Amino acid sequence: MGNSGGSLTTRTTEDLGRLMLAAGFTDLEDTEVRAEGWQVTDFADAGRRSLANLVQSTRTPAIMVSFLDSDVGFVEALTPDGSRWQGLLNREMAESYEIPLDRFPVERAVAGALAWSAAAGLTSDEEAIRHALTGSALFAEELSSALLAALGLPGATRA
């Protein structure tokens, strides 16, 4: 059985685990600290407003990917000004779960991802973002890594 939790990435100088718990995330893994203050923490579950609560407290953009048995990734990203976008990773596998793909338009997600990356002060790669959002992989985590790299996150590598 694969991963059914999620991963959150944001930039903060504070203890991300403490902030995430206060925002409503549960069962956190160790935080991986990356360059330029970016941090990544895996979690078991998030409340409906957990991402919004976290972005409100950190005042920095954040991106969250929730996994469905490592087969599908649901992407949600938010900036402090309230700009939000969502995407779907491993669309082909999502179809087998009967997830309605029309709820996750690719071009809207690409546009949102580009705006999110710019708001985060990063340099993104539009074609690589599109590829991550339309590609297929054995594990959705591979596409998540590719998406983070495409968004320009320091230290992120394409799987």
Coordinates of N, CA, C and O in Angstrom, one line a residue:
M1 N 0.8 -1.2 0.0 CA 0.0 0.0 0.0 C 0.9 1.2 0.0 O 1.9 1.3 0.7
G2 N 0.5 2.3 -0.7 CA 1.3 3.4 -0.9 C 1.0 4.5 0.1 O 0.2 4.3 1.0
N3 N 1.5 5.7 -0.1 CA 1.4 6.8 0.7 C 0.0 7.4 0.5 O -0.5 7.7 -0.6
S4 N -0.7 7.7 1.6 CA -2.0 8.3 1.6 C -2.0 9.6 2.4 O -3.1 10.1 2.7
G5 N -0.9 10.1 2.7 CA -0.7 11.3 3.5 C -0.5 12.4 2.5 O -1.0 12.5 1.4
G6 N 0.4 13.4 2.9 CA 0.7 14.5 2.0 C 2.0 15.1 2.3 O 2.7 14.7 3.2
S7 N 2.3 16.1 1.6 CA 3.6 16.9 1.7 C 3.3 18.3 1.6 O 2.6 18.8 0.7
L8 N 3.9 19.1 2.5 CA 3.7 20.6 2.4 C 5.1 21.3 2.3 O 6.1 20.9 2.9
T9 N 5.2 22.2 1.4 CA 6.4 23.0 1.1 C 6.1 24.5 1.3 O 5.1 25.0 0.7
T10 N 6.9 25.2 2.1 CA 6.8 26.6 2.3 C 8.1 27.2 2.7 O 9.1 26.4 3.0
R11 N 8.2 28.5 2.8 CA 9.4 29.1 3.2 C 9.1 29.8 4.6 O 8.2 30.6 4.7
T12 N 9.9 29.5 5.6 CA 9.8 30.1 6.9 C 11.1 29.9 7.7 O 11.8 29.0 7.5
T13 N 11.3 30.9 8.6 CA 12.4 30.7 9.5 C 12.0 30.2 10.8 O 12.8 29.9 11.7
E14 N 10.7 29.9 11.0 CA 10.2 29.4 12.2 C 10.1 27.9 12.1 O 10.3 27.3 11.1
D15 N 9.7 27.3 13.2 CA 9.6 25.8 13.3 C 8.3 25.4 12.5 O 7.2 25.6 13.0
L16 N 8.5 24.8 11.4 CA 7.4 24.5 10.5 C 6.5 23.5 11.1 O 5.3 23.6 11.0
G17 N 7.0 22.5 11.8 CA 6.2 21.5 12.5 C 5.2 22.1 13.4 O 4.0 21.8 13.4
R18 N 5.7 23.0 14.2 CA 4.8 23.7 15.2 C 3.7 24.5 14.5 O 2.6 24.4 14.9
L19 N 4.1 25.2 13.4 CA 3.2 26.0 12.7 C 2.1 25.1 12.0 O 0.9 25.4 12.0
M20 N 2.6 23.9 11.5 CA 1.6 23.0 10.8 C 0.6 22.4 11.8 O -0.5 22.3 11.5
L21 N 1.1 22.0 13.0 CA 0.2 21.5 14.0 C -0.8 22.5 14.4 O -2.0 22.2 14.5
A22 N -0.4 23.7 14.6 CA -1.3 24.8 15.0 C -2.3 25.1 13.8 O -3.5 25.5 14.1
A23 N -1.9 24.8 12.6 CA -2.8 25.1 11.4 C -3.8 23.9 11.2 O -4.7 24.0 10.4
G24 N -3.6 22.7 11.9 CA -4.5 21.6 11.7 C -4.0 20.4 11.0 O -4.7 19.5 10.7
F25 N -2.7 20.4 10.7 CA -2.1 19.2 10.1 C -1.8 18.2 11.2 O -1.6 18.5 12.4
T26 N -1.8 16.9 10.9 CA -1.6 15.8 11.9 C -0.5 14.9 11.5 O -0.2 14.7 10.3
D27 N 0.1 14.2 12.5 CA 1.1 13.2 12.3 C 2.2 13.6 11.4 O 2.3 13.0 10.3
L28 N 3.0 14.5 11.8 CA 4.0 15.1 11.0 C 5.3 14.3 11.0 O 5.6 13.7 12.0
E29 N 6.0 14.2 9.9 CA 7.3 13.6 9.8 C 8.3 14.7 10.0 O 8.0 15.9 10.2
D30 N 9.6 14.3 10.0 CA 10.7 15.3 10.2 C 10.6 16.3 9.1 O 10.4 15.9 7.9
T31 N 11.0 17.5 9.4 CA 11.1 18.6 8.4 C 12.4 18.5 7.6 O 13.5 18.4 8.3
E32 N 12.4 18.6 6.3 CA 13.6 18.7 5.5 C 13.8 20.2 5.2 O 13.0 20.8 4.6
V33 N 14.9 20.7 5.6 CA 15.3 22.1 5.4 C 16.0 22.2 4.1 O 17.0 21.4 3.9
R34 N 15.6 23.0 3.2 CA 16.2 23.2 1.9 C 16.8 24.6 1.8 O 16.7 25.4 2.8
A35 N 17.4 25.0 0.7 CA 18.1 26.3 0.5 C 17.1 27.4 0.6 O 15.9 27.2 0.4
E36 N 17.6 28.6 1.0 CA 16.8 29.8 1.0 C 15.6 29.8 1.9 O 14.6 30.5 1.6
G37 N 15.7 29.0 3.0 CA 14.6 29.0 3.9 C 13.4 28.1 3.6 O 12.4 28.0 4.4
W38 N 13.4 27.4 2.5 CA 12.3 26.5 2.1 C 12.4 25.2 3.0 O 13.5 24.7 3.3
Q39 N 11.2 24.8 3.4 CA 11.1 23.6 4.2 C 10.0 22.7 3.7 O 9.0 23.2 3.1
V40 N 10.2 21.4 3.8 CA 9.2 20.4 3.4 C 8.9 19.4 4.5 O 9.9 18.9 5.2
T41 N 7.7 19.2 4.8 CA 7.2 18.3 5.9 C 6.1 17.4 5.3 O 5.2 17.9 4.7
D42 N 6.2 16.1 5.6 CA 5.2 15.2 5.2 C 4.2 15.1 6.4 O 4.6 15.3 7.6
F43 N 2.9 14.8 6.1 CA 1.9 14.8 7.1 C 0.9 13.7 6.8 O 0.8 13.2 5.6
A44 N 0.1 13.2 7.8 CA -0.9 12.2 7.6 C -2.2 12.8 7.1 O -2.8 12.2 6.2
D45 N -2.6 13.9 7.6 CA -3.9 14.5 7.3 C -3.8 16.0 7.5 O -3.0 16.5 8.3
A46 N -4.7 16.6 6.8 CA -4.9 18.1 6.9 C -6.4 18.4 7.0 O -7.2 17.8 6.3
G47 N -6.7 19.4 7.8 CA -8.1 19.9 7.9 C -8.4 20.7 6.7 O -7.6 21.1 5.9
R48 N -9.7 21.0 6.5 CA -10.2 21.7 5.4 C -9.5 23.1 5.2 O -9.2 23.5 4.1
R49 N -9.2 23.8 6.3 CA -8.5 25.1 6.2 C -7.1 25.1 6.7 O -6.5 26.1 6.9
S50 N -6.5 23.9 6.8 CA -5.1 23.9 7.3 C -4.1 24.7 6.4 O -3.3 25.4 6.9
L51 N -4.2 24.5 5.1 CA -3.3 25.3 4.2 C -3.5 26.8 4.4 O -2.6 27.5 4.5
A52 N -4.8 27.2 4.4 CA -5.1 28.6 4.5 C -4.6 29.2 5.9 O -4.0 30.3 6.0
N53 N -4.8 28.4 6.9 CA -4.3 28.8 8.3 C -2.8 28.9 8.3 O -2.3 29.9 8.9
L54 N -2.1 28.0 7.6 CA -0.6 28.0 7.6 C -0.1 29.3 6.9 O 0.7 30.0 7.3
V55 N -0.7 29.5 5.7 CA -0.3 30.7 4.9 C -0.6 32.0 5.6 O 0.2 32.9 5.6
Q56 N -1.7 32.0 6.3 CA -2.0 33.2 7.1 C -1.0 33.4 8.2 O -0.6 34.6 8.4
S57 N -0.5 32.4 8.8 CA 0.4 32.5 9.9 C 1.8 32.8 9.5 O 2.6 33.6 10.1
T58 N 2.2 32.2 8.3 CA 3.6 32.4 7.8 C 3.7 33.7 6.9 O 4.8 34.2 6.7
R59 N 2.6 34.0 6.3 CA 2.6 35.1 5.3 C 3.5 34.8 4.1 O 4.1 35.8 3.6
T60 N 3.6 33.6 3.8 CA 4.4 33.2 2.6 C 3.6 32.1 1.8 O 2.8 31.4 2.3
P61 N 3.9 32.0 0.5 CA 3.2 31.0 -0.3 C 3.6 29.6 0.2 O 4.6 29.3 0.7
A62 N 2.6 28.7 0.0 CA 2.8 27.3 0.4 C 2.1 26.4 -0.7 O 1.1 26.8 -1.3
I63 N 2.7 25.2 -0.8 CA 2.1 24.2 -1.7 C 1.9 22.9 -1.0 O 2.9 22.5 -0.3
M64 N 0.8 22.3 -1.2 CA 0.5 21.0 -0.5 C 0.1 20.0 -1.5 O -0.7 20.3 -2.5
V65 N 0.6 18.8 -1.4 CA 0.2 17.7 -2.3 C -0.3 16.6 -1.4 O 0.4 16.1 -0.5
S66 N -1.6 16.2 -1.6 CA -2.2 15.1 -0.8 C -2.2 13.9 -1.7 O -2.7 14.0 -2.9
F67 N -1.7 12.7 -1.2 CA -1.6 11.5 -2.1 C -2.7 10.5 -1.8 O -3.1 10.4 -0.6
L68 N -3.2 9.9 -2.8 CA -4.2 8.8 -2.7 C -3.4 7.5 -3.1 O -3.2 7.2 -4.2
D69 N -3.0 6.8 -2.0 CA -2.3 5.6 -2.1 C -1.1 5.6 -3.1 O -0.8 4.6 -3.8
S70 N -0.4 6.7 -3.2 CA 0.7 7.0 -4.0 C 0.4 6.9 -5.5 O 1.3 7.0 -6.4
D71 N -0.9 6.8 -5.8 CA -1.3 6.7 -7.2 C -1.7 8.0 -7.8 O -1.4 8.3 -9.0
V72 N -2.2 8.9 -7.0 CA -2.7 10.2 -7.5 C -2.3 11.3 -6.5 O -2.2 11.0 -5.3
G73 N -2.0 12.4 -7.0 CA -1.6 13.6 -6.1 C -2.6 14.7 -6.4 O -2.8 15.1 -7.5
F74 N -3.1 15.3 -5.3 CA -4.0 16.4 -5.4 C -3.2 17.6 -4.9 O -2.7 17.7 -3.8
V75 N -3.0 18.6 -5.8 CA -2.1 19.7 -5.5 C -3.0 20.9 -5.1 O -4.0 21.2 -5.8
E76 N -2.6 21.6 -4.1 CA -3.3 22.9 -3.7 C -2.2 23.8 -3.3 O -1.3 23.5 -2.5
A77 N -2.2 25.0 -3.8 CA -1.2 26.0 -3.5 C -1.9 27.4 -3.2 O -3.0 27.6 -3.8
L78 N -1.3 28.1 -2.3 CA -2.0 29.4 -1.9 C -0.9 30.4 -1.6 O 0.2 30.1 -1.2
T79 N -1.2 31.7 -1.9 CA -0.3 32.8 -1.6 C -1.0 33.6 -0.5 O -2.2 33.6 -0.3
P80 N -0.2 34.5 0.1 CA -0.8 35.3 1.2 C -1.9 36.3 0.7 O -2.8 36.6 1.5
D81 N -1.9 36.6 -0.6 CA -2.9 37.5 -1.1 C -4.2 36.8 -1.4 O -5.1 37.4 -1.9
G82 N -4.2 35.5 -1.2 CA -5.4 34.7 -1.4 C -5.5 34.0 -2.8 O -6.4 33.3 -3.1
S83 N -4.5 34.2 -3.6 CA -4.4 33.5 -4.9 C -4.2 32.0 -4.7 O -3.3 31.6 -3.9
R84 N -5.1 31.2 -5.3 CA -5.1 29.8 -5.0 C -5.1 29.0 -6.4 O -5.8 29.5 -7.3
W85 N -4.5 27.9 -6.4 CA -4.6 27.1 -7.6 C -4.6 25.6 -7.2 O -4.1 25.3 -6.1
Q86 N -5.2 24.8 -8.0 CA -5.2 23.3 -7.7 C -4.8 22.6 -9.0 O -5.1 23.0 -10.1
G87 N -4.3 21.4 -8.8 CA -3.9 20.5 -9.9 C -4.0 19.1 -9.5 O -4.3 18.7 -8.3
L88 N -3.8 18.2 -10.5 CA -4.0 16.8 -10.3 C -2.7 16.1 -10.9 O -2.4 16.5 -12.0
L89 N -2.1 15.3 -10.1 CA -0.9 14.5 -10.6 C -1.3 13.1 -10.9 O -2.0 12.5 -10.1
N90 N -0.8 12.6 -12.0 CA -1.1 11.2 -12.5 C -2.5 11.1 -12.9 O -3.3 10.2 -12.5
R91 N -2.9 11.9 -13.9 CA -4.3 12.0 -14.4 C -4.8 10.6 -14.9 O -5.9 10.3 -14.7
E92 N -3.9 9.9 -15.6 CA -4.3 8.6 -16.1 C -4.8 7.6 -15.0 O -5.8 7.0 -15.1
M93 N -4.0 7.6 -13.9 CA -4.4 6.8 -12.8 C -5.6 7.3 -12.1 O -6.5 6.6 -11.6
A94 N -5.8 8.7 -12.1 CA -6.9 9.3 -11.5 C -8.2 8.8 -12.2 O -9.2 8.6 -11.5
E95 N -8.1 8.6 -13.5 CA -9.3 8.1 -14.2 C -9.7 6.8 -13.7 O -10.9 6.5 -13.6
S96 N -8.8 5.9 -13.4 CA -9.1 4.6 -12.9 C -9.8 4.7 -11.5 O -10.6 3.8 -11.1
Y97 N -9.6 5.8 -10.8 CA -10.3 6.0 -9.5 C -11.7 6.8 -9.7 O -12.3 7.1 -8.8
E98 N -12.0 7.0 -11.0 CA -13.1 7.8 -11.4 C -13.2 9.2 -10.8 O -14.2 9.7 -10.5
I99 N -12.0 9.8 -10.7 CA -11.9 11.2 -10.3 C -12.2 12.1 -11.6 O -11.6 11.8 -12.6
P100 N -13.1 13.0 -11.4 CA -13.5 13.8 -12.6 C -12.4 14.8 -13.0 O -12.1 15.7 -12.3
L101 N -11.7 14.4 -14.1 CA -10.6 15.2 -14.6 C -11.0 16.7 -14.9 O -10.1 17.6 -14.8
D102 N -12.2 16.9 -15.3 CA -12.7 18.2 -15.7 C -12.6 19.2 -14.5 O -12.7 20.4 -14.7
R103 N -12.6 18.7 -13.3 CA -12.5 19.5 -12.1 C -11.1 20.1 -11.9 O -10.8 20.9 -11.1
F104 N -10.1 19.6 -12.7 CA -8.7 19.9 -12.6 C -8.1 20.3 -14.0 O -7.3 19.6 -14.5
P105 N -8.6 21.4 -14.6 CA -8.2 21.8 -15.9 C -6.7 22.1 -15.9 O -6.2 22.9 -15.0
V106 N -6.0 21.5 -16.8 CA -4.5 21.7 -16.9 C -4.1 23.1 -17.1 O -3.2 23.6 -16.4
E107 N -4.6 23.8 -18.1 CA -4.1 25.1 -18.4 C -4.4 26.1 -17.2 O -3.5 27.0 -17.0
R108 N -5.5 26.0 -16.5 CA -5.7 26.8 -15.4 C -4.7 26.5 -14.3 O -4.2 27.4 -13.6
A109 N -4.4 25.2 -14.1 CA -3.3 24.9 -13.1 C -2.0 25.4 -13.5 O -1.2 25.9 -12.7
V110 N -1.6 25.3 -14.8 CA -0.3 25.8 -15.2 C -0.3 27.3 -15.0 O 0.7 27.8 -14.4
A111 N -1.3 28.1 -15.3 CA -1.3 29.5 -15.1 C -1.2 29.8 -13.6 O -0.5 30.7 -13.2
G112 N -1.9 29.1 -12.8 CA -1.9 29.3 -11.3 C -0.5 29.0 -10.8 O 0.0 29.7 -9.9
A113 N 0.1 27.9 -11.3 CA 1.5 27.5 -10.9 C 2.5 28.6 -11.2 O 3.4 28.9 -10.4
L114 N 2.4 29.1 -12.4 CA 3.3 30.2 -12.8 C 3.2 31.4 -11.9 O 4.2 32.0 -11.5
A115 N 1.9 31.8 -11.6 CA 1.7 33.0 -10.8 C 2.2 32.7 -9.3 O 2.8 33.6 -8.7
W116 N 1.9 31.5 -8.9 CA 2.4 31.1 -7.5 C 3.9 31.2 -7.4 O 4.5 31.7 -6.5
S117 N 4.6 30.6 -8.4 CA 6.0 30.6 -8.4 C 6.6 32.0 -8.4 O 7.5 32.4 -7.7
A118 N 6.0 32.9 -9.2 CA 6.4 34.3 -9.3 C 6.2 35.0 -7.9 O 7.1 35.7 -7.4
A119 N 5.0 34.7 -7.3 CA 4.7 35.3 -6.0 C 5.7 34.8 -4.9 O 6.0 35.5 -3.9
A120 N 6.2 33.6 -5.1 CA 7.2 33.0 -4.2 C 8.6 33.5 -4.4 O 9.6 33.1 -3.8
G121 N 8.8 34.3 -5.5 CA 10.1 34.8 -5.9 C 11.0 33.7 -6.5 O 12.2 33.8 -6.5
L122 N 10.3 32.8 -7.2 CA 11.0 31.7 -7.9 C 11.0 31.8 -9.4 O 10.2 32.6 -9.9
T123 N 11.9 31.1 -10.1 CA 11.9 31.1 -11.5 C 11.4 29.7 -12.0 O 12.1 28.7 -11.7
S124 N 10.3 29.7 -12.6 CA 9.6 28.4 -13.0 C 9.9 28.1 -14.4 O 10.4 28.9 -15.2
D125 N 9.6 26.9 -14.8 CA 9.7 26.3 -16.2 C 8.3 25.9 -16.6 O 7.8 24.8 -16.2
E126 N 7.6 26.7 -17.4 CA 6.3 26.4 -17.8 C 6.1 25.1 -18.4 O 5.1 24.3 -18.1
E127 N 6.9 24.7 -19.4 CA 6.8 23.4 -20.0 C 7.0 22.2 -19.0 O 6.2 21.2 -19.1
A128 N 7.9 22.4 -18.1 CA 8.1 21.3 -17.1 C 6.9 21.2 -16.1 O 6.5 20.1 -15.7
I129 N 6.3 22.4 -15.8 CA 5.1 22.4 -15.0 C 4.0 21.6 -15.7 O 3.3 20.7 -15.1
R130 N 3.8 21.9 -17.0 CA 2.7 21.3 -17.8 C 3.0 19.8 -17.8 O 2.1 18.9 -17.7
H131 N 4.3 19.4 -18.0 CA 4.6 18.0 -18.1 C 4.3 17.3 -16.8 O 3.8 16.1 -16.8
A132 N 4.6 17.9 -15.6 CA 4.4 17.3 -14.3 C 2.8 17.1 -14.1 O 2.4 16.1 -13.5
L133 N 2.1 18.1 -14.6 CA 0.6 18.0 -14.4 C -0.1 17.1 -15.4 O -1.3 16.8 -15.2
T134 N 0.6 16.7 -16.5 CA -0.1 15.8 -17.4 C 0.6 14.5 -17.6 O 0.1 13.6 -18.2
G135 N 1.8 14.3 -17.0 CA 2.6 13.1 -17.1 C 2.0 11.9 -16.3 O 1.1 12.1 -15.5
S136 N 2.6 10.8 -16.5 CA 2.3 9.6 -15.8 C 3.5 9.0 -15.1 O 4.6 9.2 -15.6
A137 N 3.4 8.4 -13.9 CA 4.5 7.8 -13.2 C 3.9 6.7 -12.4 O 2.7 6.6 -12.0
L138 N 4.8 5.8 -12.0 CA 4.4 4.7 -11.1 C 3.9 5.2 -9.8 O 2.9 4.7 -9.3
F139 N 4.6 6.2 -9.3 CA 4.2 6.8 -8.0 C 4.0 8.3 -8.2 O 4.8 9.0 -8.8
A140 N 2.9 8.8 -7.7 CA 2.6 10.2 -7.8 C 3.6 11.1 -7.1 O 3.8 12.3 -7.6
E141 N 4.4 10.6 -6.2 CA 5.4 11.3 -5.5 C 6.5 11.8 -6.5 O 7.1 12.8 -6.4
E142 N 6.7 10.9 -7.6 CA 7.7 11.3 -8.6 C 7.2 12.6 -9.3 O 8.1 13.4 -9.6
L143 N 6.0 12.6 -9.6 CA 5.4 13.8 -10.3 C 5.4 15.0 -9.4 O 5.6 16.2 -9.8
S144 N 5.2 14.8 -8.1 CA 5.3 15.9 -7.1 C 6.7 16.5 -7.1 O 6.8 17.7 -7.1
S145 N 7.7 15.6 -7.1 CA 9.1 16.1 -7.1 C 9.4 16.9 -8.4 O 10.0 18.0 -8.3
A146 N 8.9 16.4 -9.5 CA 9.1 17.1 -10.8 C 8.4 18.4 -10.8 O 8.9 19.4 -11.3
L147 N 7.2 18.5 -10.2 CA 6.4 19.8 -10.1 C 7.2 20.8 -9.3 O 7.3 22.0 -9.7
L148 N 7.7 20.4 -8.1 CA 8.4 21.3 -7.2 C 9.7 21.8 -7.9 O 10.0 23.0 -7.9
A149 N 10.4 21.0 -8.7 CA 11.5 21.4 -9.4 C 11.1 22.4 -10.5 O 11.8 23.4 -10.7
A150 N 10.0 22.1 -11.2 CA 9.5 22.9 -12.3 C 9.1 24.3 -11.8 O 9.2 25.3 -12.5
L151 N 8.6 24.4 -10.5 CA 8.2 25.6 -9.9 C 9.4 26.5 -9.5 O 9.3 27.6 -9.2
G152 N 10.6 25.8 -9.5 CA 11.9 26.5 -9.2 C 12.3 26.5 -7.8 O 13.1 27.3 -7.4
L153 N 11.7 25.5 -7.0 CA 12.1 25.4 -5.6 C 13.6 25.0 -5.5 O 14.0 24.0 -6.1
P154 N 14.3 25.7 -4.7 CA 15.7 25.4 -4.5 C 15.9 24.0 -3.9 O 15.2 23.6 -3.0
G155 N 16.8 23.2 -4.5 CA 17.1 21.9 -4.0 C 16.1 20.8 -4.5 O 16.3 19.6 -4.2
A156 N 15.0 21.2 -5.1 CA 14.1 20.2 -5.7 C 14.7 19.6 -6.9 O 15.3 20.3 -7.7
T157 N 14.5 18.3 -7.0 CA 15.0 17.6 -8.2 C 13.9 16.8 -8.8 O 13.0 16.3 -8.2
R158 N 14.0 16.7 -10.1 CA 13.1 15.9 -10.9 C 13.4 14.4 -10.6 O 14.5 14.0 -10.8
A159 N 12.4 13.7 -10.2 CA 12.6 12.2 -9.9 C 12.8 11.4 -11.2 O 12.4 11.8 -12.3

